[in-house]
Each structure stands twice: as C-alpha cells, then as structure tokens.
Coordinates of N, CA, C and O in Angstrom, one line a residue:
X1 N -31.9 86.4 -1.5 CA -31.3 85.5 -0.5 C -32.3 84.3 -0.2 O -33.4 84.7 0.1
X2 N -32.1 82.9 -0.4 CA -32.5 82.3 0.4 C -33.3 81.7 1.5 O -32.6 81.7 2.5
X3 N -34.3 81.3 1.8 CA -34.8 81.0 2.4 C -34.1 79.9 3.4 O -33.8 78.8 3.0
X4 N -33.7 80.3 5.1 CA -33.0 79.3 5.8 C -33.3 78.3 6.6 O -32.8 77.3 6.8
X5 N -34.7 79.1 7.2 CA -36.0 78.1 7.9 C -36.6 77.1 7.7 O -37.8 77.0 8.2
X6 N -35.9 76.1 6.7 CA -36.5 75.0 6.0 C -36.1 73.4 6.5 O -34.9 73.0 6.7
X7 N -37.1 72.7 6.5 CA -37.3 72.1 7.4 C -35.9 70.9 7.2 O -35.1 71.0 6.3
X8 N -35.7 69.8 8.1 CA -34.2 69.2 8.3 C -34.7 67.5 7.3 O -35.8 66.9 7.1
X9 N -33.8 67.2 6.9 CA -34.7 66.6 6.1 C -34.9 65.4 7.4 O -35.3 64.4 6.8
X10 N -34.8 65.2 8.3 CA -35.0 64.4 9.0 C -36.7 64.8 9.5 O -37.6 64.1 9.6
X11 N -36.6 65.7 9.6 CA -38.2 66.0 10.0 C -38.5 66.2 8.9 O -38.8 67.4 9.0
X12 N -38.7 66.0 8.1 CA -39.5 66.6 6.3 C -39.5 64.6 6.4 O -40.7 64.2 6.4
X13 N -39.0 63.9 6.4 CA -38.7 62.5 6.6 C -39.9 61.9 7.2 O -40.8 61.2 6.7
X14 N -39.4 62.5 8.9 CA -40.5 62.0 9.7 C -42.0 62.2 9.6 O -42.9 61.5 10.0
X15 N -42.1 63.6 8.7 CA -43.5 64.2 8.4 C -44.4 63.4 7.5 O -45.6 63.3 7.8
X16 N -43.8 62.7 6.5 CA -44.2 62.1 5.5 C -44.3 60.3 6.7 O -45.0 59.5 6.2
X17 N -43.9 60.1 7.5 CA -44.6 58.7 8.3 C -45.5 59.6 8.9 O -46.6 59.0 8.8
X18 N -45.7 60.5 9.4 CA -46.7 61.3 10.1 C -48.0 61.2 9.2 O -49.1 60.8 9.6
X19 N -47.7 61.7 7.4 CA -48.8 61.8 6.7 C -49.3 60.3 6.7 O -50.4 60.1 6.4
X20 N -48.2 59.3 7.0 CA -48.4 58.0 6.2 C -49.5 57.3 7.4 O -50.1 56.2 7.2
X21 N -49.6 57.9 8.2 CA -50.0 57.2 9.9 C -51.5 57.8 9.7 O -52.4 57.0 9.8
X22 N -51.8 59.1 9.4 CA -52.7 59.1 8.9 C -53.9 58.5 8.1 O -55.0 58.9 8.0
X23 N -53.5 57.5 7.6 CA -54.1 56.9 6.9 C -54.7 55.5 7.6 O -55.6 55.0 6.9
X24 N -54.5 54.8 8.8 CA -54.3 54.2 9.4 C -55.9 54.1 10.1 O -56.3 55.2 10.6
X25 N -56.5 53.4 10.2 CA -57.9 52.9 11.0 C -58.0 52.4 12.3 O -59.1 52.1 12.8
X26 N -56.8 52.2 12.9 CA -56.8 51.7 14.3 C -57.1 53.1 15.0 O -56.4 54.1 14.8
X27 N -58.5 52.7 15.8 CA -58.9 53.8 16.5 C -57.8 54.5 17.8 O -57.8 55.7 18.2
X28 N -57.1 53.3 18.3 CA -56.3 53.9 19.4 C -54.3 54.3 19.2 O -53.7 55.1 19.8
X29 N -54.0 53.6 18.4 CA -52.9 54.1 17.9 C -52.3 53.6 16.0 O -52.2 52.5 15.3
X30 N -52.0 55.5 15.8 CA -51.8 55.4 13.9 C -50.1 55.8 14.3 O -49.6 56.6 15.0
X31 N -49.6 54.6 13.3 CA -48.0 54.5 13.5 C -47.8 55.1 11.9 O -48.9 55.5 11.6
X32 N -47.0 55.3 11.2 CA -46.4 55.4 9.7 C -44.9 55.1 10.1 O -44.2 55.2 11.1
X33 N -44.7 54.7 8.9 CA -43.3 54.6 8.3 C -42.7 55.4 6.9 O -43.4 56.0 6.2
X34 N -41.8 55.4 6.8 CA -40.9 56.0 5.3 C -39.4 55.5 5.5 O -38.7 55.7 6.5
X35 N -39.2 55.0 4.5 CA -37.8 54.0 4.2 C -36.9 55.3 2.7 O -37.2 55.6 1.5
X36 N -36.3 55.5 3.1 CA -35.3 56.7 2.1 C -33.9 55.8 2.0 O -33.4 55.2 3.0
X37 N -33.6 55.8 1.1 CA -32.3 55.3 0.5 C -31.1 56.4 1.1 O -31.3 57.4 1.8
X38 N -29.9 56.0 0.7 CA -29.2 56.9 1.2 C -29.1 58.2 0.5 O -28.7 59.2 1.1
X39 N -29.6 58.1 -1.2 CA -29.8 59.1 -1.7 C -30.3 60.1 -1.6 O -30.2 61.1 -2.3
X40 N -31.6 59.8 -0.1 CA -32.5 60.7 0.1 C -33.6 60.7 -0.6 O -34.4 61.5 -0.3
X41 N -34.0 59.7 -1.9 CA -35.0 59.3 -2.1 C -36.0 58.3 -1.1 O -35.6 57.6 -0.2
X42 N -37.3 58.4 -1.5 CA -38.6 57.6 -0.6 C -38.5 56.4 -1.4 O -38.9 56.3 -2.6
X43 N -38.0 55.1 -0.7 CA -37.8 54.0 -1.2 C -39.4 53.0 -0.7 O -39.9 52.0 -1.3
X44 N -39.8 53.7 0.5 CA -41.1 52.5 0.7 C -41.9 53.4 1.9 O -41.4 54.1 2.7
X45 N -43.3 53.1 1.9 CA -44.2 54.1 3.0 C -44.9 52.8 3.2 O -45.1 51.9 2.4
X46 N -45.5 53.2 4.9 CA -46.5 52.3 5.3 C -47.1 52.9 6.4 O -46.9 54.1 6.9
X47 N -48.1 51.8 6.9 CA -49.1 52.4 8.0 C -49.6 51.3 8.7 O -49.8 50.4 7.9
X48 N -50.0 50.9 9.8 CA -50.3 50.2 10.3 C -51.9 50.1 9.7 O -52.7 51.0 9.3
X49 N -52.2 48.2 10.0 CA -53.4 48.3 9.1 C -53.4 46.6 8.9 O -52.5 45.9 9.3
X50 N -54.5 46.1 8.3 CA -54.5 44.9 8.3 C -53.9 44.5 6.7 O -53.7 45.3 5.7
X51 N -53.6 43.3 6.8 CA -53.1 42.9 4.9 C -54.4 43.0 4.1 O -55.7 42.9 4.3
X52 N -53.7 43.3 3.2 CA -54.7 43.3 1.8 C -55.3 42.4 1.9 O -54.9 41.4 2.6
X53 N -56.7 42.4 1.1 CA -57.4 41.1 1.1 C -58.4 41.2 2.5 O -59.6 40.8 2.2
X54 N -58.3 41.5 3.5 CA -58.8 41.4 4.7 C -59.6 42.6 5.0 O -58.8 43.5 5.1
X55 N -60.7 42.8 5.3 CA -61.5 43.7 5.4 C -61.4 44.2 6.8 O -61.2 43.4 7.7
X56 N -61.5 45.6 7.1 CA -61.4 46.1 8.5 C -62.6 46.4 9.2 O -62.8 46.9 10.3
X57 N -63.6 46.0 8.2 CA -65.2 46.0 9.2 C -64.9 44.7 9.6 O -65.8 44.2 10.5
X58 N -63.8 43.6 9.2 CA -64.7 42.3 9.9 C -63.4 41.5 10.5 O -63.3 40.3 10.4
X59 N -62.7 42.2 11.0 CA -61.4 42.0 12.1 C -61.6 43.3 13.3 O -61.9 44.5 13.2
X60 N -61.3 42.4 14.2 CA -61.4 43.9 15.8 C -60.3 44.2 15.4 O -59.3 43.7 14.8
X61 N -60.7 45.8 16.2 CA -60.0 46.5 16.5 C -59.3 46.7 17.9 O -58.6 47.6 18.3
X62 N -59.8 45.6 18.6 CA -59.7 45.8 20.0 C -58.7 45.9 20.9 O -57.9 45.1 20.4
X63 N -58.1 46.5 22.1 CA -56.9 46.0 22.4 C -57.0 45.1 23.6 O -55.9 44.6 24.0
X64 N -58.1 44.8 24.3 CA -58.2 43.9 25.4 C -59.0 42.8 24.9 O -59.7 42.9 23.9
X65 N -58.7 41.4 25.8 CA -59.8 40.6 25.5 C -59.0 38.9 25.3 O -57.9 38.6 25.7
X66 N -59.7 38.3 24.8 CA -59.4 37.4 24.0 C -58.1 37.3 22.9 O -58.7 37.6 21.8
X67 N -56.8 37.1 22.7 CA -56.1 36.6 22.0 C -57.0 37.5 20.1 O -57.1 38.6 19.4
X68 N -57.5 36.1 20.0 CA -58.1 36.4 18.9 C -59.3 37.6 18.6 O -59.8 37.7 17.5
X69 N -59.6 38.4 19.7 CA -60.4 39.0 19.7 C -60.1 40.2 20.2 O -60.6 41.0 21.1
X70 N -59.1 40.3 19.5 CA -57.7 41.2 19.2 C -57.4 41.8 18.5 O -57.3 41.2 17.4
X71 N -57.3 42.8 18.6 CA -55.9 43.6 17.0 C -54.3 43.0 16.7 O -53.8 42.9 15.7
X72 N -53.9 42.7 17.8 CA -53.0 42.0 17.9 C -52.3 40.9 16.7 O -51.2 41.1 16.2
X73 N -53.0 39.8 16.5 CA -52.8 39.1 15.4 C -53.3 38.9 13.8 O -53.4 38.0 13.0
X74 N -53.6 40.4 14.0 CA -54.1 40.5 12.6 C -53.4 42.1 11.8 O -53.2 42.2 10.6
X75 N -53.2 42.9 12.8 CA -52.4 44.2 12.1 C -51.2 44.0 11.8 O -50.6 43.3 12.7
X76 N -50.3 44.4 10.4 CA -49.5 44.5 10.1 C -49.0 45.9 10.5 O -49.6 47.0 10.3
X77 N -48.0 45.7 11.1 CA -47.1 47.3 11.5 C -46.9 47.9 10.6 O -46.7 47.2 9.6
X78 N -46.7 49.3 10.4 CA -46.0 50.3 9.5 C -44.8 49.8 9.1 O -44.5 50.0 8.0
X79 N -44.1 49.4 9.8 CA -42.5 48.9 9.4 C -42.8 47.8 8.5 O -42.8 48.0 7.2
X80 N -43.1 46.9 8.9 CA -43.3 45.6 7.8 C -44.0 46.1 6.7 O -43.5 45.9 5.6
X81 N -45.4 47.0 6.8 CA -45.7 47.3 5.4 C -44.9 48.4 4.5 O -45.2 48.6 3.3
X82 N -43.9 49.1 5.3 CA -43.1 50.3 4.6 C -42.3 49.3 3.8 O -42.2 49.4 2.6
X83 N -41.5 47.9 4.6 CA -40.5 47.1 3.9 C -41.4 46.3 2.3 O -41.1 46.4 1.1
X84 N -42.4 45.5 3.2 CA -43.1 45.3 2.0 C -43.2 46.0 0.6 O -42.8 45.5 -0.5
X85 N -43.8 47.0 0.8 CA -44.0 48.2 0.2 C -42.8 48.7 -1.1 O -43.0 49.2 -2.2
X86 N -41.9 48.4 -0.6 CA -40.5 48.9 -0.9 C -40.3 48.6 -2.5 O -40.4 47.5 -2.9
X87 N -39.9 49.6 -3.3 CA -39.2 49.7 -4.3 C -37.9 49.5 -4.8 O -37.5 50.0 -5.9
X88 N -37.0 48.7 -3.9 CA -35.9 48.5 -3.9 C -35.6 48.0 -2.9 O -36.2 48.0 -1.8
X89 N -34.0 47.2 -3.2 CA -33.5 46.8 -1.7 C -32.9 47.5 -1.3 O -32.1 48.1 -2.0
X90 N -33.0 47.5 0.3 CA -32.8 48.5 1.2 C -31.7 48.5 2.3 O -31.6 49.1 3.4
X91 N -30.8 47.5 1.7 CA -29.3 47.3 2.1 C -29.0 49.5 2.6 O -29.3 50.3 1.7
X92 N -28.5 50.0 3.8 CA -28.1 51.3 3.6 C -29.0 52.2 4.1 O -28.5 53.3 4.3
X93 N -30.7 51.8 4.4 CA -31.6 52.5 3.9 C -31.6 53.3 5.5 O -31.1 53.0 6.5
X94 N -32.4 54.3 5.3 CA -32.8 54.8 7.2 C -34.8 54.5 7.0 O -35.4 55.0 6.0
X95 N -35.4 53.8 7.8 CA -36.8 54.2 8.4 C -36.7 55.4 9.1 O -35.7 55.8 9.7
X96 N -38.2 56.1 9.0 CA -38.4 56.9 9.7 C -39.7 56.6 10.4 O -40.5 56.0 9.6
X97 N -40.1 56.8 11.5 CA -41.3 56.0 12.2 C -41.4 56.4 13.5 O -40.5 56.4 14.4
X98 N -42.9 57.0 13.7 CA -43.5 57.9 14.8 C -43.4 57.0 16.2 O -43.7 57.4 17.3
X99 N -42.7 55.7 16.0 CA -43.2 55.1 17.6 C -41.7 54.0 17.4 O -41.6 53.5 16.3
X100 N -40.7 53.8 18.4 CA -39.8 52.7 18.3 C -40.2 51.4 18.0 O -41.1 50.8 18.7
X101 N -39.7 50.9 17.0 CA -40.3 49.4 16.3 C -40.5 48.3 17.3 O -39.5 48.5 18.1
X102 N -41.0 47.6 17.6 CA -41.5 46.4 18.3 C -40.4 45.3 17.6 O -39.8 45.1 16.5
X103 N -40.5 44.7 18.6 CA -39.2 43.1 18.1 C -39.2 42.2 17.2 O -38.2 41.6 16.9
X104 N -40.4 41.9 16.6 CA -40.9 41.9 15.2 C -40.6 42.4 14.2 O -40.4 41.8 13.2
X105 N -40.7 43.8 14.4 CA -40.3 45.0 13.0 C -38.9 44.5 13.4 O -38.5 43.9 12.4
X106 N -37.8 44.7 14.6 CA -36.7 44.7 14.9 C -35.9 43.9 13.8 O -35.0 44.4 13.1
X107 N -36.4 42.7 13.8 CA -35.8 41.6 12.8 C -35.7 41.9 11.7 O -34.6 41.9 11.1
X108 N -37.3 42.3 10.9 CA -37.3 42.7 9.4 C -36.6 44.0 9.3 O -36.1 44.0 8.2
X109 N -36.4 45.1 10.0 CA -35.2 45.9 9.8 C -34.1 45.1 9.3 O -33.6 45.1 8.2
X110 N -33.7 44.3 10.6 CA -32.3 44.0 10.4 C -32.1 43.1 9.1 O -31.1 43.2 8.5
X111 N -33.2 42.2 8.8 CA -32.8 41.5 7.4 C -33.2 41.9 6.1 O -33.2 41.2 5.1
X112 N -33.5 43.3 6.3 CA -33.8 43.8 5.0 C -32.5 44.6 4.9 O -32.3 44.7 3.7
X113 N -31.5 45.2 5.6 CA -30.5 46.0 5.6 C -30.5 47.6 5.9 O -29.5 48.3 5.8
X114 N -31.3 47.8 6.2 CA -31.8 49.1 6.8 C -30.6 49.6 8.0 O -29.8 48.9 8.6
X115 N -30.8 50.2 8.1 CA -29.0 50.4 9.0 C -29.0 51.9 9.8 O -28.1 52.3 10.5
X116 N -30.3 52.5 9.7 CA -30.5 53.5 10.3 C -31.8 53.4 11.3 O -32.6 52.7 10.7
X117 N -32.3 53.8 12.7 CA -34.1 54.2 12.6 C -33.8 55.5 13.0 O -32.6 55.7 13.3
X118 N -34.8 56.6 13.1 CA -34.8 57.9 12.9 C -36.8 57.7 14.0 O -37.7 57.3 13.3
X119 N -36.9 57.9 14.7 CA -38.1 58.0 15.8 C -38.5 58.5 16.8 O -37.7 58.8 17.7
X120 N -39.6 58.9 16.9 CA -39.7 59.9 17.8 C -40.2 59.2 19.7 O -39.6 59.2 20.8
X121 N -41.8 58.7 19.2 CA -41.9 58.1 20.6 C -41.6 56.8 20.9 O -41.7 55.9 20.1
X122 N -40.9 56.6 22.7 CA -40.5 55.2 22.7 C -41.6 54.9 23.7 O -41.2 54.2 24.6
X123 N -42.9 55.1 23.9 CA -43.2 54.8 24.9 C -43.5 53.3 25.6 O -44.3 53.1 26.6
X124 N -42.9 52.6 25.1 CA -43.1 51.1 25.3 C -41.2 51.0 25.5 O -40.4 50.3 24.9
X125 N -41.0 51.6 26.1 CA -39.3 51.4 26.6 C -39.3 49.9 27.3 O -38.9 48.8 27.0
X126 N -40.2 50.5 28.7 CA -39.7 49.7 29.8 C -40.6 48.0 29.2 O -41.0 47.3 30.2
X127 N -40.9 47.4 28.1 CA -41.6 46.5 27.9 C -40.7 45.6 27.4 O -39.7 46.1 26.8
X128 N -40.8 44.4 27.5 CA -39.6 43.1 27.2 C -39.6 43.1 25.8 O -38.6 42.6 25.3
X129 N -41.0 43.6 24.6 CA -40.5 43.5 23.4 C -39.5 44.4 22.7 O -38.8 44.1 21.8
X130 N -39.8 46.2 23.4 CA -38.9 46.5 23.1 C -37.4 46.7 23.4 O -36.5 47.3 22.7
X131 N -37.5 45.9 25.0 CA -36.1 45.8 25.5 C -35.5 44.6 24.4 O -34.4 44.6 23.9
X132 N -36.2 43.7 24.3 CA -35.0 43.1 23.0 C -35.0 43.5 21.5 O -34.0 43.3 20.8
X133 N -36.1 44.2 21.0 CA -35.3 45.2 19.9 C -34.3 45.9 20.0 O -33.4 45.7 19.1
X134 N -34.1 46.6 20.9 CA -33.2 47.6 21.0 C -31.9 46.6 21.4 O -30.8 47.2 21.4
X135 N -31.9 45.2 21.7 CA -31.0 43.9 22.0 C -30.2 43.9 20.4 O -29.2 44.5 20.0
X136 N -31.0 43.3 20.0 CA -31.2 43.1 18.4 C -30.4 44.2 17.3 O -29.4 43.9 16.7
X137 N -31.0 45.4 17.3 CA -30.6 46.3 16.5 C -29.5 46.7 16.8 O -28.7 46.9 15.9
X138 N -29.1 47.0 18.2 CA -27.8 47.5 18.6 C -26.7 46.4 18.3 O -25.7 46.7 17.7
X139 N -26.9 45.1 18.7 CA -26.3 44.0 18.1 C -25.8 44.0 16.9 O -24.6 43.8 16.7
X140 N -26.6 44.1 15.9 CA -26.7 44.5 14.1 C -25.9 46.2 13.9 O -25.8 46.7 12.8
X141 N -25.7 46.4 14.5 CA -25.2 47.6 14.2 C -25.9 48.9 13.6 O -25.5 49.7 12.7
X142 N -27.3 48.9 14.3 CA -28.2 49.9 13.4 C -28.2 50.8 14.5 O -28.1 50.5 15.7
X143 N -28.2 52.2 13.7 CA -28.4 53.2 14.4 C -29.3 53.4 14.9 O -30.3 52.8 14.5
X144 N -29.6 54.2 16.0 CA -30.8 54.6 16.4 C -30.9 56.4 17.1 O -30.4 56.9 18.0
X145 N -31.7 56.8 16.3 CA -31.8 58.2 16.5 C -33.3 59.0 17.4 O -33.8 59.7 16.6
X146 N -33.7 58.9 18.1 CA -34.4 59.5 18.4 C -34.8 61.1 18.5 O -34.5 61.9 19.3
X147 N -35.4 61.3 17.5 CA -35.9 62.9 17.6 C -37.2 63.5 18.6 O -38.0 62.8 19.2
X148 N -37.2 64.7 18.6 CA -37.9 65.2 19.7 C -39.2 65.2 18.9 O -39.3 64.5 17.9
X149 N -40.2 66.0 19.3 CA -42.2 65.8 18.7 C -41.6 66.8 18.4 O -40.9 66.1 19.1
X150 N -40.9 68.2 17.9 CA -40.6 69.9 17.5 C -41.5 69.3 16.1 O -42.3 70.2 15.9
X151 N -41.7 68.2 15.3 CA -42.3 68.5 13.8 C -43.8 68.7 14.2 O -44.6 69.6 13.8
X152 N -43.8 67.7 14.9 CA -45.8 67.5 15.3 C -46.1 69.5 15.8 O -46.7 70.2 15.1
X153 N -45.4 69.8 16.9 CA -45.8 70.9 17.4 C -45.4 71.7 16.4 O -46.4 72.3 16.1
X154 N -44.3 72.2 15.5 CA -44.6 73.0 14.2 C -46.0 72.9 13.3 O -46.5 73.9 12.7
X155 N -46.5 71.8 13.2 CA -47.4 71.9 12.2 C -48.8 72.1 13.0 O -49.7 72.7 12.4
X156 N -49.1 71.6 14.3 CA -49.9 72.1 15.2 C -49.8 73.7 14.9 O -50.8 74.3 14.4
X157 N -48.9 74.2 15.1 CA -48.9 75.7 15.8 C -49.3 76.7 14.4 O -50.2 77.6 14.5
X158 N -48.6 76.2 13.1 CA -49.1 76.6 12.0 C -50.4 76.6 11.4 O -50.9 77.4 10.7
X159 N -51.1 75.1 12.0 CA -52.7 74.9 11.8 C -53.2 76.5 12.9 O -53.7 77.5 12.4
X160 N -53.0 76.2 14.1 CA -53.7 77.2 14.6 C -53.8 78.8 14.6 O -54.6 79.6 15.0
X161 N -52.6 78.8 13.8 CA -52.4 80.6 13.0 C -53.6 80.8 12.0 O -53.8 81.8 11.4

C-alpha cells in the first residue's frame, strides 16, 4: 500500500521558496520564491538579495537611516528575481512565496502572467504598499491563496526528533 502522508504539492511548493530564502544574506528578513507552471514543473526560483554584479560586503544592509543608507534601494525581491530567473513564460504560472508580494513585485506578477500567489505571511497587511497590491492583483484577476506556517512547523518538529 502506498504511502498517504505525503506532502500537498502546495507545501512541497512552498518548501522549495523556503529552501530558496535560505540562501538569502539580509540579516533581518530571507523571502524565497518558486514560479511552477501549470504542469507542476519549477519554472523560476529566487531570493531576495542584491543584482549580480554588486557585492554584498559593499551595500548596507540596513533597515533604518538614510534613504541611501538603506537596503531598500538596492535589494531585488525574491519575486522579481524568481521572474527574472525564469525559464519560460509564465502566462498561467502560480508563485509560491514566504511573505505577500510588495506593490512592486504586484506589477511584475501581473505582467509576467502569473495568475496564481500561494503565501504564507502577510505581515505588512495593514501598510499602503501592500493595500494596493492586493488593489492591483485582485483587479488582474490573480488568485490569492494564503496557507497557514503547518510546512515551517512540520519540518521544525522533524528536525527536533
């Protein structure tokens, strides 16, 4: 018989932005992304992080301060680098991504064709960039799914067995 306890591919999904966030050098928050076709193939992965070319010893990391003396205008989001990233176009596609996209990513969703998000935390709800993403996407007709942290605390609980 079969094995039935296996994971949803939505969380096997989300796990892989999970792995992809790890990679990520911003000391205060690691985002990932994964872009899946409708096939259920991995069409594009990312992570928040600066563009190629640009070294991360010699841009801050900071989140207060000065404009420029900022993380702010120099990190590319996980969304933009998953799109970037991408092996195909992605007319159809679902993101999956640990944190609700910022109004920025909002756009490049919508003009890349992506038609799904799949995310776990919104914690920037009550904030005016993500009140007009969610303007934006719902406008465009993109889905929006919010799943609960059940993958984070599965693999927590497994580490600690």
């Amino acid at each position: 018989m079969k094995r039935l306890d296996v994971l949803s591919w939505d969380d096997y999904f989300m796990g892989l932005a999970h792995l992809s966030a790890l990679r990520s050098k911003d000391p205060s928050t690691q985002v990932g992304a994964c872009i899946v076709s409708p096939e259920r193939k991995v069409v594009g992965i990312g992570y928040n992080g600066f563009p190629i070319g640009c070294d991360d010893d010699d841009f801050p990391w900071e989140r207060e301060g000065e404009f420029l003396d900022t993380k702010y205008p120099f990190v590319v989001h996980a969304e933009l680098n998953a799109i970037l990233n991408s092996t195909q176009k992605l007319d159809g596609c679902t993101i999956y991504v640990s944190l609700f996209p910022c109004n920025e990513c909002a756009k490049a969703i919508i003009q890349s064709g992506i038609r799904r998000i799949v995310y776990e935390s919104d914690k920037y709800a009550h904030t005016e960039g993500t009140i007009a993403s969610k303007k934006m996407l719902e406008a465009a007709g993109v889905e929006l799914v919010q799943l609960p942290y059940q993958i984070r605390l599965s693999i927590e609980k497994t580490e600690q067995e």
